[in-house]
Amino acid sequence: MSTAATTTASKSERAYQLLHERIGNGQLVPGYRLVLSSIADELGCSVVPVREAIRRLEAEGLVTFERNVGATVASIDATLYLHTMQTLSIVEGAATGLAAHLITDEDLRRARELNNQLRECLENFEPVRFTRLNNEFHAILYGRCPNPHILDLVHRGWNRLNAMRASSFDLVPGRARESVAEHEGLLELLDAKASPHQIEMAARAHRTGTLNAYMAQRNQPPSLL
Amino acid sequence: MSTAATTTASKSERAYQLLHERIGNGQLVPGYRLVLSSIADELGCSVVPVREAIRRLEAEGLVTFERNVGATVASIDATLYLHTMQTLSIVEGAATGLAAHLITDEDLRRARELNNQLRECLENFEPVRFTRLNNEFHAILYGRCPNPHILDLVHRGWNRLNAMRASSFDLVPGRARESVAEHEGLLELLDAKASPHQIEMAARAHRTGTLNAYMAQRNQPPSLL
DNA sequence: CCATGATGGATCGTATACGATTTCGTACAT
DNA sequence: ATGTACGAAATCGTATACGATCCATCATGG
């Protein structure tokens, strides 16, 4: 009763959110060992809720878990990054396509503004801000997708990517400029009320483009697709 | 040491598998209340592992969970079915497209044989066998997809569908025959080494077709897409 | 000097116990 | 008869405790 919130989100929920956030913003780097008792101590609770939180994170692919050994923040090798990006290209593309006919003029206005700010980031070399604004930009484009499952998959994909990027993966040098231009193309398609399928494929290609740029940078064959 | 398996999969794992199976084959119908202590008793273990199992099932969307209340097998309304089917159409289509250029002649031969058996099921009215063979057929087509994330999403989608179908959703009457014909079309595309994109879209359309048939049967507007 | 096996510590897996929350039935007042 | 308040039962949430497993270290023998 009383004031605002006895909102004691359950301890397991708090543990989940704490770890999720720390993985997302890079405080916990891939490979870091997550010891139940330590986390429990820090949170001032017992290990049971922490266990549950970690299993949830595992289900989302943010941590890996080994029996009788423990959990570590999910490590990334190139193929994992590739697979995650590819999956995201598909589900985010689909979400954007499904959202297209529900998007409002106000949405488009905000997206356009964000893309302008992205262009500024290019001039001033602000990679952190760029990443954040880029997330927001795409969130607007797919946000109206009426299928919550697909939205969930998109969010999970972004979370995994953020976990990776925050650690060591950085933007591919030349790619950002190209990215802003492709954003512009997407906005024009939306303005022109292009078909959902066309928009889906453009959104997918946008992400695939980033993936290819990354692969080229690492001198890897663009196959494995 | 010794014989084959001290393979004590952890109790939480066994609990998970048991519940997963029972939900999948319809022993546990949607809406059924999952009481931790009862399940623990049946398994001869304590509630802690069961909790974990249920949270995993929740993450997969097979059960819903409410704080301080408990878990129930996920209920289905039409929109949930629709969303699940739509998501599956996208990820399974993508998986099939990505698997296309890796599929072997032997795979195609088996798929063709399965489709012939499906045709037999039509004649003899064997809906249960039809569903099983249909699963196998599609599993062959997307199975070679080299992206494990996408495969995982496909499997989750099928699991959810199975959970729904086993309960009360039945095949749409006329749809099965059409389905077999579309399978044939898919096989021909694969034989002809059609482009991955073309195959992806055919696979997606195949599932979307089932969805539309369902919607039409329920006299629902084919919108919501 | 290297290989092999034993030992201890760290950590996980699960059981049990108890407090917290919800739910449902019942009694009472209107 | 109906709506509300109270209380008991059922169930969940978490803490604590202990056994099981793994890993690293060190001793021992070749």
Short mmCIF file of C-alpha atoms (C1' of nucleotides) in Angstrom, two decimals:
data_model
loop_
_atom_site.label_atom_id
_atom_site.label_comp_id
_atom_site.label_asym_id
_atom_site.label_seq_id
_atom_site.Cartn_x
_atom_site.Cartn_y
_atom_site.Cartn_z
CA MET A 1 0.00 0.00 0.00
CA SER A 2 0.96 3.64 0.26
CA THR A 3 3.03 5.92 -1.86
CA ALA A 4 4.04 4.97 -5.30
CA ALA A 5 5.62 1.63 -5.49
CA THR A 6 6.05 -1.17 -3.10
CA THR A 7 7.06 -2.15 -6.59
CA THR A 8 9.46 -4.69 -5.30
CA ALA A 9 10.13 -6.25 -8.59
CA SER A 10 11.14 -9.69 -7.48
CA LYS A 11 14.78 -10.09 -6.62
CA SER A 12 15.29 -12.39 -9.54
CA GLU A 13 13.87 -9.66 -11.75
CA ARG A 14 16.23 -7.10 -10.30
CA ALA A 15 19.16 -9.43 -10.75
CA TYR A 16 18.12 -9.98 -14.33
CA GLN A 17 17.84 -6.29 -15.08
CA LEU A 18 21.14 -5.47 -13.42
CA LEU A 19 23.07 -8.07 -15.35
CA HIS A 20 21.24 -7.29 -18.55
CA GLU A 21 22.15 -3.65 -18.28
CA ARG A 22 25.75 -4.28 -17.40
CA ILE A 23 26.19 -6.63 -20.29
CA GLY A 24 24.45 -4.20 -22.60
CA ASN A 25 26.63 -1.24 -21.75
CA GLY A 26 29.86 -3.16 -21.65
CA GLN A 27 30.60 -3.10 -17.94
CA LEU A 28 30.62 -6.86 -18.19
CA VAL A 29 32.77 -7.88 -21.09
CA PRO A 30 32.44 -11.16 -22.97
CA GLY A 31 34.20 -14.00 -21.28
CA TYR A 32 33.67 -12.51 -17.85
CA ARG A 33 32.85 -15.12 -15.30
CA LEU A 34 29.54 -14.72 -13.50
CA VAL A 35 29.75 -16.29 -10.07
CA LEU A 36 26.41 -16.81 -8.44
CA SER A 37 27.47 -16.15 -4.89
CA SER A 38 29.32 -12.95 -5.73
CA ILE A 39 26.36 -11.51 -7.55
CA ALA A 40 24.08 -12.61 -4.74
CA ASP A 41 26.27 -10.82 -2.21
CA GLU A 42 26.33 -7.65 -4.24
CA LEU A 43 22.56 -7.67 -4.54
CA GLY A 44 22.07 -8.61 -0.94
CA CYS A 45 20.08 -11.68 -1.74
CA SER A 46 20.63 -15.39 -1.96
CA VAL A 47 21.82 -17.31 -4.96
CA VAL A 48 18.46 -18.74 -5.94
CA PRO A 49 17.09 -15.63 -7.63
CA VAL A 50 20.43 -15.02 -9.28
CA ARG A 51 20.35 -18.49 -10.78
CA GLU A 52 17.02 -17.78 -12.32
CA ALA A 53 18.19 -14.47 -13.73
CA ILE A 54 21.19 -16.11 -15.32
CA ARG A 55 19.11 -18.81 -16.92
CA ARG A 56 16.94 -16.14 -18.46
CA LEU A 57 19.97 -14.40 -19.84
CA GLU A 58 21.12 -17.71 -21.20
CA ALA A 59 17.84 -18.20 -23.01
CA GLU A 60 18.43 -14.86 -24.69
CA GLY A 61 21.93 -15.80 -25.69
CA LEU A 62 23.62 -13.14 -23.58
CA VAL A 63 25.46 -15.60 -21.37
CA THR A 64 26.61 -19.15 -21.80
CA PHE A 65 26.23 -21.67 -19.07
CA GLU A 66 28.04 -24.91 -18.42
CA ARG A 67 26.90 -27.52 -16.02
CA ASN A 68 28.71 -27.53 -12.71
CA VAL A 69 31.03 -24.89 -14.00
CA GLY A 70 29.10 -21.68 -14.23
CA ALA A 71 28.12 -18.84 -16.45
CA THR A 72 30.17 -16.43 -18.48
CA VAL A 73 29.15 -13.46 -20.55
CA ALA A 74 28.74 -14.82 -24.04
CA SER A 75 31.90 -14.60 -26.04
CA ILE A 76 31.90 -13.62 -29.63
CA ASP A 77 33.76 -14.98 -32.50
CA ALA A 78 33.27 -13.74 -36.01
CA THR A 79 30.78 -16.43 -36.99
CA LEU A 80 28.57 -15.71 -34.01
CA TYR A 81 28.54 -12.06 -34.91
CA LEU A 82 27.72 -12.99 -38.46
CA HIS A 83 24.87 -15.24 -37.46
CA THR A 84 23.42 -12.68 -35.13
CA MET A 85 23.57 -9.95 -37.75
CA GLN A 86 22.05 -12.19 -40.36
CA THR A 87 19.20 -13.18 -38.09
CA LEU A 88 18.60 -9.58 -37.21
CA SER A 89 18.62 -8.56 -40.85
CA ILE A 90 15.77 -10.97 -41.44
CA VAL A 91 13.59 -10.26 -38.44
CA GLU A 92 14.23 -6.54 -38.39
CA GLY A 93 13.58 -6.35 -42.10
CA ALA A 94 10.31 -8.17 -41.61
CA ALA A 95 9.34 -6.00 -38.68
CA THR A 96 10.07 -2.85 -40.63
CA GLY A 97 8.05 -4.10 -43.55
CA LEU A 98 5.10 -4.96 -41.34
CA ALA A 99 5.32 -1.64 -39.56
CA ALA A 100 5.49 0.38 -42.74
CA HIS A 101 1.80 0.94 -43.32
CA LEU A 102 1.24 1.86 -39.68
CA ILE A 103 3.93 4.46 -39.41
CA THR A 104 2.78 8.00 -38.76
CA ASP A 105 3.94 11.26 -40.22
CA GLU A 106 5.21 12.20 -36.80
CA ASP A 107 7.29 9.01 -36.71
CA LEU A 108 8.80 9.86 -40.04
CA ARG A 109 9.55 13.39 -38.94
CA ARG A 110 11.40 12.16 -35.87
CA ALA A 111 13.26 9.55 -37.88
CA ARG A 112 14.36 12.19 -40.33
CA GLU A 113 15.56 14.38 -37.51
CA LEU A 114 17.51 11.51 -36.01
CA ASN A 115 19.15 10.81 -39.31
CA ASN A 116 20.21 14.43 -39.52
CA GLN A 117 21.77 14.12 -36.10
CA LEU A 118 23.50 10.98 -37.29
CA ARG A 119 24.96 13.01 -40.10
CA GLU A 120 26.27 15.48 -37.55
CA CYS A 121 27.91 12.66 -35.65
CA LEU A 122 29.77 11.78 -38.79
CA GLU A 123 31.31 15.24 -38.97
CA ASN A 124 32.25 15.36 -35.32
CA PHE A 125 33.36 11.81 -34.82
CA GLU A 126 30.99 10.79 -32.07
CA PRO A 127 30.77 7.02 -32.37
CA VAL A 128 29.02 6.46 -29.06
CA ARG A 129 26.29 8.95 -29.80
CA PHE A 130 26.07 7.57 -33.31
CA THR A 131 25.33 4.10 -32.04
CA ARG A 132 22.66 5.35 -29.68
CA LEU A 133 20.94 7.49 -32.28
CA ASN A 134 21.17 4.69 -34.80
CA ASN A 135 19.33 2.41 -32.39
CA GLU A 136 16.63 5.01 -31.93
CA PHE A 137 16.28 5.57 -35.62
CA HIS A 138 15.65 1.94 -36.38
CA ALA A 139 13.44 1.53 -33.33
CA ILE A 140 11.11 4.09 -34.86
CA LEU A 141 11.01 2.31 -38.19
CA TYR A 142 10.15 -1.12 -36.83
CA GLY A 143 8.37 -0.02 -33.67
CA ARG A 144 4.87 -0.06 -35.12
CA CYS A 145 5.14 -3.69 -36.14
CA PRO A 146 1.91 -5.22 -34.84
CA ASN A 147 3.38 -8.64 -34.20
CA PRO A 148 4.82 -8.72 -30.69
CA HIS A 149 6.76 -11.94 -31.29
CA ILE A 150 8.68 -10.41 -34.11
CA LEU A 151 9.33 -7.28 -32.10
CA ASP A 152 10.65 -9.46 -29.32
CA LEU A 153 13.03 -11.18 -31.69
CA VAL A 154 14.24 -7.84 -32.96
CA HIS A 155 14.91 -6.61 -29.45
CA ARG A 156 16.81 -9.75 -28.58
CA GLY A 157 18.93 -9.34 -31.65
CA TRP A 158 19.76 -5.76 -30.81
CA ASN A 159 20.62 -6.73 -27.26
CA ARG A 160 23.07 -9.32 -28.44
CA LEU A 161 24.63 -6.90 -30.85
CA ASN A 162 24.97 -4.26 -28.19
CA ALA A 163 26.63 -6.73 -25.89
CA MET A 164 29.14 -7.49 -28.60
CA ARG A 165 29.73 -3.97 -29.78
CA ALA A 166 30.24 -2.56 -26.34
CA SER A 167 33.09 -4.92 -25.79
CA SER A 168 35.40 -4.66 -28.72
CA PHE A 169 33.55 -4.62 -31.97
CA ASP A 170 33.54 -1.19 -33.37
CA LEU A 171 31.87 0.36 -36.29
CA VAL A 172 33.44 -0.36 -39.59
CA PRO A 173 35.26 2.84 -40.61
CA GLY A 174 33.68 3.86 -43.89
CA ARG A 175 30.36 2.25 -43.21
CA ALA A 176 28.72 4.94 -41.11
CA ARG A 177 28.50 7.41 -43.97
CA GLU A 178 27.01 4.84 -46.26
CA SER A 179 24.60 3.89 -43.52
CA VAL A 180 23.20 7.39 -43.23
CA ALA A 181 22.64 7.45 -46.97
CA GLU A 182 20.77 4.17 -46.83
CA HIS A 183 18.63 5.54 -44.04
CA GLU A 184 17.70 8.33 -46.36
CA GLY A 185 16.70 5.79 -48.96
CA LEU A 186 14.51 3.97 -46.46
CA LEU A 187 12.79 7.17 -45.49
CA GLU A 188 12.05 7.95 -49.10
CA LEU A 189 10.55 4.54 -49.64
CA LEU A 190 8.34 5.06 -46.64
CA ASP A 191 7.34 8.49 -47.82
CA ALA A 192 6.45 7.10 -51.20
CA LYS A 193 4.32 4.38 -49.61
CA ALA A 194 6.38 1.70 -51.25
CA SER A 195 5.15 -1.87 -50.88
CA PRO A 196 5.85 -3.60 -47.57
CA HIS A 197 7.93 -6.17 -49.39
CA GLN A 198 10.10 -3.51 -50.96
CA ILE A 199 10.63 -1.86 -47.60
CA GLU A 200 11.38 -5.18 -45.94
CA MET A 201 14.06 -5.92 -48.48
CA ALA A 202 15.56 -2.46 -48.23
CA ALA A 203 15.76 -2.74 -44.44
CA ARG A 204 17.29 -6.18 -44.74
CA ALA A 205 19.81 -5.00 -47.30
CA HIS A 206 20.77 -2.12 -45.05
CA ARG A 207 21.79 -4.49 -42.31
CA THR A 208 23.36 -6.95 -44.67
CA GLY A 209 25.43 -4.06 -45.95
CA THR A 210 26.90 -3.47 -42.52
CA LEU A 211 27.59 -7.15 -42.23
CA ASN A 212 29.38 -7.27 -45.56
CA ALA A 213 31.44 -4.23 -44.67
CA TYR A 214 32.52 -5.97 -41.52
CA MET A 215 33.38 -9.14 -43.35
CA ALA A 216 35.36 -7.28 -45.97
CA GLN A 217 37.30 -5.47 -43.30
CA ARG A 218 38.28 -8.74 -41.71
CA ASN A 219 39.30 -10.09 -45.09
CA GLN A 220 36.88 -12.89 -44.80
CA PRO A 221 35.16 -14.46 -47.71
CA PRO A 222 31.67 -13.02 -48.00
CA SER A 223 30.31 -16.50 -48.12
CA LEU A 224 29.11 -18.44 -45.10
CA LEU A 225 25.81 -16.95 -46.03
CA MET B 1 32.53 -44.33 -15.03
CA SER B 2 31.12 -47.66 -16.12
CA THR B 3 28.52 -48.54 -18.67
CA ALA B 4 26.78 -46.06 -20.81
CA ALA B 5 25.34 -43.19 -18.97
CA THR B 6 25.58 -41.87 -15.50
CA THR B 7 24.04 -39.33 -17.81
CA THR B 8 22.07 -37.77 -15.05
CA ALA B 9 20.83 -34.87 -16.98
CA SER B 10 20.18 -32.41 -14.21
CA LYS B 11 16.77 -32.66 -12.64
CA SER B 12 15.83 -29.28 -13.94
CA GLU B 13 16.68 -30.52 -17.40
CA ARG B 14 14.52 -33.58 -16.96
CA ALA B 15 11.67 -31.48 -15.68
CA TYR B 16 12.05 -29.23 -18.67
CA GLN B 17 12.02 -32.08 -21.13
CA LEU B 18 9.07 -33.76 -19.50
CA LEU B 19 6.92 -30.65 -19.55
CA HIS B 20 8.09 -29.72 -23.00
CA GLU B 21 7.07 -33.09 -24.34
CA ARG B 22 3.73 -33.14 -22.61
CA ILE B 23 2.87 -29.72 -23.89
CA GLY B 24 4.04 -30.67 -27.36
CA ASN B 25 1.93 -33.78 -27.63
CA GLY B 26 -1.14 -32.32 -26.03
CA GLN B 27 -1.16 -34.15 -22.73
CA LEU B 28 -1.07 -30.73 -21.17
CA VAL B 29 -3.66 -28.54 -22.79
CA PRO B 30 -3.54 -24.76 -22.89
CA GLY B 31 -4.82 -23.17 -19.75
CA TYR B 32 -3.73 -26.07 -17.61
CA ARG B 33 -2.34 -24.95 -14.33
CA LEU B 34 1.22 -26.00 -13.59
CA VAL B 35 1.72 -26.26 -9.85
CA LEU B 36 5.33 -26.42 -8.82
CA SER B 37 4.91 -28.76 -5.90
CA SER B 38 2.80 -31.25 -7.80
CA ILE B 39 5.30 -31.53 -10.60
CA ALA B 40 8.11 -31.80 -8.10
CA ASP B 41 6.35 -34.67 -6.38
CA GLU B 42 5.75 -36.47 -9.61
CA LEU B 43 9.39 -36.14 -10.56
CA GLY B 44 10.59 -37.02 -7.12
CA CYS B 45 12.54 -33.83 -6.70
CA SER B 46 12.12 -30.51 -5.01
CA VAL B 47 10.50 -27.45 -6.43
CA VAL B 48 13.68 -25.56 -7.24
CA PRO B 49 14.57 -27.43 -10.42
CA VAL B 50 10.95 -27.32 -11.52
CA ARG B 51 10.92 -23.57 -11.15
CA GLU B 52 13.87 -23.30 -13.43
CA ALA B 53 12.31 -25.57 -16.01
CA ILE B 54 9.16 -23.52 -16.04
CA ARG B 55 11.03 -20.29 -16.51
CA ARG B 56 12.76 -21.78 -19.50
CA LEU B 57 9.43 -22.81 -20.96
CA GLU B 58 8.21 -19.31 -20.33
CA ALA B 59 11.12 -17.86 -22.26
CA GLU B 60 10.07 -20.01 -25.19
CA GLY B 61 6.49 -18.89 -24.95
CA LEU B 62 5.09 -22.30 -24.10
CA VAL B 63 3.82 -21.28 -20.68
CA THR B 64 2.78 -18.02 -19.15
CA PHE B 65 3.77 -17.07 -15.68
CA GLU B 66 2.31 -14.66 -13.21
CA ARG B 67 4.01 -13.48 -10.11
CA ASN B 68 2.80 -15.13 -6.92
CA VAL B 69 0.15 -16.92 -8.87
CA GLY B 70 1.83 -19.53 -10.98
CA ALA B 71 2.27 -20.93 -14.41
CA THR B 72 -0.25 -22.15 -16.94
CA VAL B 73 0.24 -23.73 -20.32
CA ALA B 74 0.07 -20.86 -22.75
CA SER B 75 -3.43 -20.25 -23.98
CA ILE B 76 -4.16 -19.44 -27.52
CA ASP B 77 -6.45 -16.95 -28.99
CA ALA B 78 -6.70 -16.35 -32.67
CA THR B 79 -4.33 -13.40 -32.68
CA LEU B 80 -1.62 -15.33 -30.88
CA TYR B 81 -1.94 -18.12 -33.40
CA LEU B 82 -1.75 -15.58 -36.15
CA HIS B 83 1.34 -13.92 -34.75
CA THR B 84 3.08 -17.22 -34.26
CA MET B 85 2.30 -18.36 -37.76
CA GLN B 86 3.41 -15.10 -39.23
CA THR B 87 6.68 -15.16 -37.35
CA LEU B 88 7.27 -18.72 -38.41
CA SER B 89 6.50 -17.87 -42.01
CA ILE B 90 9.30 -15.34 -41.91
CA VAL B 91 11.97 -17.29 -40.09
CA GLU B 92 11.19 -20.62 -41.70
CA GLY B 93 11.12 -18.98 -45.10
CA ALA B 94 14.49 -17.43 -44.42
CA ALA B 95 15.89 -20.72 -43.12
CA THR B 96 14.65 -22.58 -46.17
CA GLY B 97 16.14 -19.98 -48.45
CA LEU B 98 19.49 -20.14 -46.69
CA ALA B 99 19.45 -23.92 -46.72
CA ALA B 100 18.60 -24.20 -50.38
CA HIS B 101 22.05 -24.22 -51.85
CA LEU B 102 23.26 -26.73 -49.26
CA ILE B 103 20.55 -29.27 -49.76
CA THR B 104 21.64 -32.63 -51.10
CA ASP B 105 20.09 -34.87 -53.71
CA GLU B 106 19.43 -37.38 -50.98
CA ASP B 107 17.56 -34.73 -49.00
CA LEU B 108 15.41 -33.97 -51.99
CA ARG B 109 14.72 -37.62 -52.59
CA ARG B 110 13.53 -38.10 -49.03
CA ALA B 111 11.46 -34.94 -49.15
CA ARG B 112 9.79 -36.13 -52.31
CA GLU B 113 9.04 -39.46 -50.72
CA LEU B 114 7.55 -37.76 -47.68
CA ASN B 115 5.34 -35.64 -49.88
CA ASN B 116 4.10 -38.78 -51.60
CA GLN B 117 3.23 -40.21 -48.23
CA LEU B 118 1.45 -36.99 -47.42
CA ARG B 119 -0.61 -37.49 -50.52
CA GLU B 120 -1.53 -40.95 -49.28
CA CYS B 121 -2.63 -39.46 -45.99
CA LEU B 122 -5.02 -37.29 -47.91
CA GLU B 123 -6.70 -40.32 -49.45
CA ASN B 124 -6.94 -42.22 -46.20
CA PHE B 125 -7.81 -39.40 -43.86
CA GLU B 126 -4.92 -39.67 -41.46
CA PRO B 127 -4.58 -36.22 -39.95
CA VAL B 128 -2.21 -37.21 -37.15
CA ARG B 129 0.23 -38.90 -39.49
CA PHE B 130 -0.16 -36.01 -41.88
CA THR B 131 0.96 -33.53 -39.27
CA ARG B 132 3.98 -35.62 -38.36
CA LEU B 133 5.08 -36.16 -41.93
CA ASN B 134 4.52 -32.53 -42.70
CA ASN B 135 6.87 -31.58 -39.89
CA GLU B 136 9.48 -33.95 -41.24
CA PHE B 137 9.10 -32.66 -44.74
CA HIS B 138 9.76 -29.09 -43.76
CA ALA B 139 12.52 -30.07 -41.38
CA ILE B 140 14.41 -31.47 -44.35
CA LEU B 141 13.96 -28.32 -46.38
CA TYR B 142 15.22 -25.92 -43.74
CA GLY B 143 17.49 -28.31 -41.87
CA ARG B 144 20.67 -27.40 -43.74
CA CYS B 145 20.38 -23.75 -42.84
CA PRO B 146 23.86 -22.88 -41.60
CA ASN B 147 22.71 -20.24 -39.14
CA PRO B 148 21.95 -21.91 -35.82
CA HIS B 149 20.10 -18.89 -34.43
CA ILE B 150 17.62 -18.99 -37.22
CA LEU B 151 17.20 -22.73 -36.86
CA ASP B 152 16.54 -22.20 -33.19
CA LEU B 153 13.83 -19.67 -33.95
CA VAL B 154 12.25 -22.06 -36.42
CA HIS B 155 12.19 -24.85 -33.86
CA ARG B 156 10.65 -22.61 -31.27
CA GLY B 157 7.98 -21.60 -33.70
CA TRP B 158 7.14 -25.19 -34.53
CA ASN B 159 7.02 -26.06 -30.86
CA ARG B 160 4.51 -23.35 -30.19
CA LEU B 161 2.41 -24.40 -33.12
CA ASN B 162 2.47 -28.00 -32.04
CA ALA B 163 1.38 -27.01 -28.57
CA MET B 164 -1.55 -25.17 -30.06
CA ARG B 165 -2.51 -27.72 -32.63
CA ALA B 166 -2.43 -30.63 -30.25
CA SER B 167 -5.02 -28.95 -28.13
CA SER B 168 -7.86 -27.94 -30.33
CA PHE B 169 -6.66 -26.30 -33.48
CA ASP B 170 -7.13 -28.65 -36.30
CA LEU B 171 -6.10 -28.57 -39.86
CA VAL B 172 -8.19 -26.43 -42.09
CA PRO B 173 -10.30 -28.83 -44.17
CA GLY B 174 -9.43 -28.06 -47.74
CA ARG B 175 -5.96 -26.81 -47.02
CA ALA B 176 -4.10 -30.11 -46.83
CA ARG B 177 -4.54 -30.90 -50.50
CA GLU B 178 -3.37 -27.47 -51.53
CA SER B 179 -0.46 -27.83 -49.16
CA VAL B 180 0.80 -30.96 -50.86
CA ALA B 181 0.65 -29.21 -54.19
CA GLU B 182 2.67 -26.29 -52.86
CA HIS B 183 5.22 -28.74 -51.51
CA GLU B 184 5.58 -30.04 -55.00
CA GLY B 185 6.19 -26.52 -56.21
CA LEU B 186 8.87 -26.01 -53.61
CA LEU B 187 10.60 -29.20 -54.64
CA GLU B 188 10.61 -28.12 -58.25
CA LEU B 189 12.14 -24.78 -57.36
CA LEU B 190 14.85 -26.56 -55.43
CA ASP B 191 15.45 -28.97 -58.26
CA ALA B 192 15.75 -26.09 -60.69
CA LYS B 193 18.27 -24.35 -58.41
CA ALA B 194 16.06 -21.32 -58.16
CA SER B 195 17.50 -18.31 -56.36
CA PRO B 196 17.53 -18.40 -52.56
CA HIS B 197 15.26 -15.39 -52.50
CA GLN B 198 12.72 -17.06 -54.71
CA ILE B 199 12.75 -20.14 -52.52
CA GLU B 200 12.47 -18.08 -49.38
CA MET B 201 9.41 -16.34 -50.70
CA ALA B 202 7.83 -19.58 -51.83
CA ALA B 203 8.35 -21.14 -48.43
CA ARG B 204 6.96 -18.07 -46.76
CA ALA B 205 3.96 -17.99 -49.04
CA HIS B 206 3.31 -21.64 -48.31
CA ARG B 207 2.94 -20.92 -44.62
CA THR B 208 1.08 -17.70 -45.18
CA GLY B 209 -1.34 -19.73 -47.27
CA THR B 210 -2.15 -21.96 -44.34
CA LEU B 211 -2.61 -18.91 -42.20
CA ASN B 212 -4.99 -17.31 -44.66
CA ALA B 213 -6.98 -20.49 -44.95
CA TYR B 214 -7.35 -20.52 -41.21
CA MET B 215 -8.39 -16.91 -41.12
CA ALA B 216 -10.92 -17.40 -43.88
CA GLN B 217 -12.39 -20.36 -42.08
CA ARG B 218 -12.91 -18.30 -38.98
CA ASN B 219 -14.48 -15.56 -41.03
CA GLN B 220 -11.96 -13.12 -39.87
CA PRO B 221 -10.75 -10.26 -41.96
CA PRO B 222 -7.49 -11.23 -43.61
CA SER B 223 -5.99 -8.04 -42.34
CA LEU B 224 -4.14 -7.73 -39.06
CA LEU B 225 -1.15 -8.44 -41.19
"C1'" DC C 1 62.36 -33.30 -16.23
"C1'" DC C 2 57.80 -34.97 -17.38
"C1'" DA C 3 53.72 -37.74 -16.59
"C1'" DT C 4 50.33 -39.38 -13.45
"C1'" DG C 5 47.46 -39.50 -9.53
"C1'" DA C 6 45.85 -37.53 -5.13
"C1'" DT C 7 44.05 -33.59 -2.43
"C1'" DG C 8 41.80 -29.22 -1.37
"C1'" DG C 9 39.16 -25.25 -2.60
"C1'" DA C 10 35.73 -23.11 -5.33
"C1'" DT C 11 31.40 -23.38 -7.30
"C1'" DC C 12 27.32 -25.39 -8.71
"C1'" DG C 13 22.79 -28.44 -7.89
"C1'" DT C 14 19.17 -29.50 -5.01
"C1'" DA C 15 16.55 -30.21 -0.65
"C1'" DT C 16 14.28 -28.24 2.98
"C1'" DA C 17 12.19 -24.46 5.59
"C1'" DC C 18 9.70 -20.41 6.26
"C1'" DG C 19 7.73 -15.89 5.14
"C1'" DA C 20 4.83 -13.37 1.61
"C1'" DT C 21 1.12 -13.10 -1.48
"C1'" DT C 22 -2.87 -14.48 -3.60
"C1'" DT C 23 -7.21 -16.81 -3.85
"C1'" DC C 24 -11.36 -18.65 -2.39
"C1'" DG C 25 -14.89 -19.79 0.85
"C1'" DT C 26 -17.75 -18.26 4.57
"C1'" DA C 27 -20.13 -15.31 7.66
"C1'" DC C 28 -22.19 -11.18 8.37
"C1'" DA C 29 -24.58 -6.86 7.47
"C1'" DT C 30 -27.60 -4.46 4.51
"C1'" DA D 1 -30.71 -12.11 -1.81
"C1'" DT D 2 -26.54 -9.61 -2.57
"C1'" DG D 3 -22.35 -7.40 -1.54
"C1'" DT D 4 -18.48 -6.93 1.59
"C1'" DA D 5 -15.06 -8.25 5.15
"C1'" DC D 6 -12.55 -11.48 7.17
"C1'" DG D 7 -9.80 -15.73 7.57
"C1'" DA D 8 -7.85 -20.07 6.12
"C1'" DA D 9 -5.74 -22.75 2.54
"C1'" DA D 10 -2.90 -22.97 -1.34
"C1'" DT D 11 0.94 -21.48 -3.73
"C1'" DC D 12 4.80 -18.85 -4.75
"C1'" DG D 13 9.48 -16.37 -3.44
"C1'" DT D 14 13.66 -16.65 -1.13
"C1'" DA D 15 17.09 -18.01 2.46
"C1'" DT D 16 19.90 -21.35 4.17
"C1'" DA D 17 22.27 -25.82 4.21
"C1'" DC D 18 24.63 -29.57 2.40
"C1'" DG D 19 26.13 -32.84 -1.07
"C1'" DA D 20 28.17 -33.25 -5.86
"C1'" DT D 21 31.20 -31.85 -9.37
"C1'" DC D 22 34.95 -29.64 -11.36
"C1'" DC D 23 39.50 -27.45 -11.48
"C1'" DA D 24 44.04 -26.32 -9.92
"C1'" DT D 25 47.78 -27.49 -7.27
"C1'" DC D 26 51.10 -30.39 -5.54
"C1'" DA D 27 53.27 -34.73 -4.44
"C1'" DT D 28 55.14 -38.90 -6.23
"C1'" DG D 29 57.28 -42.13 -9.41
"C1'" DG D 30 59.34 -43.05 -13.70
#
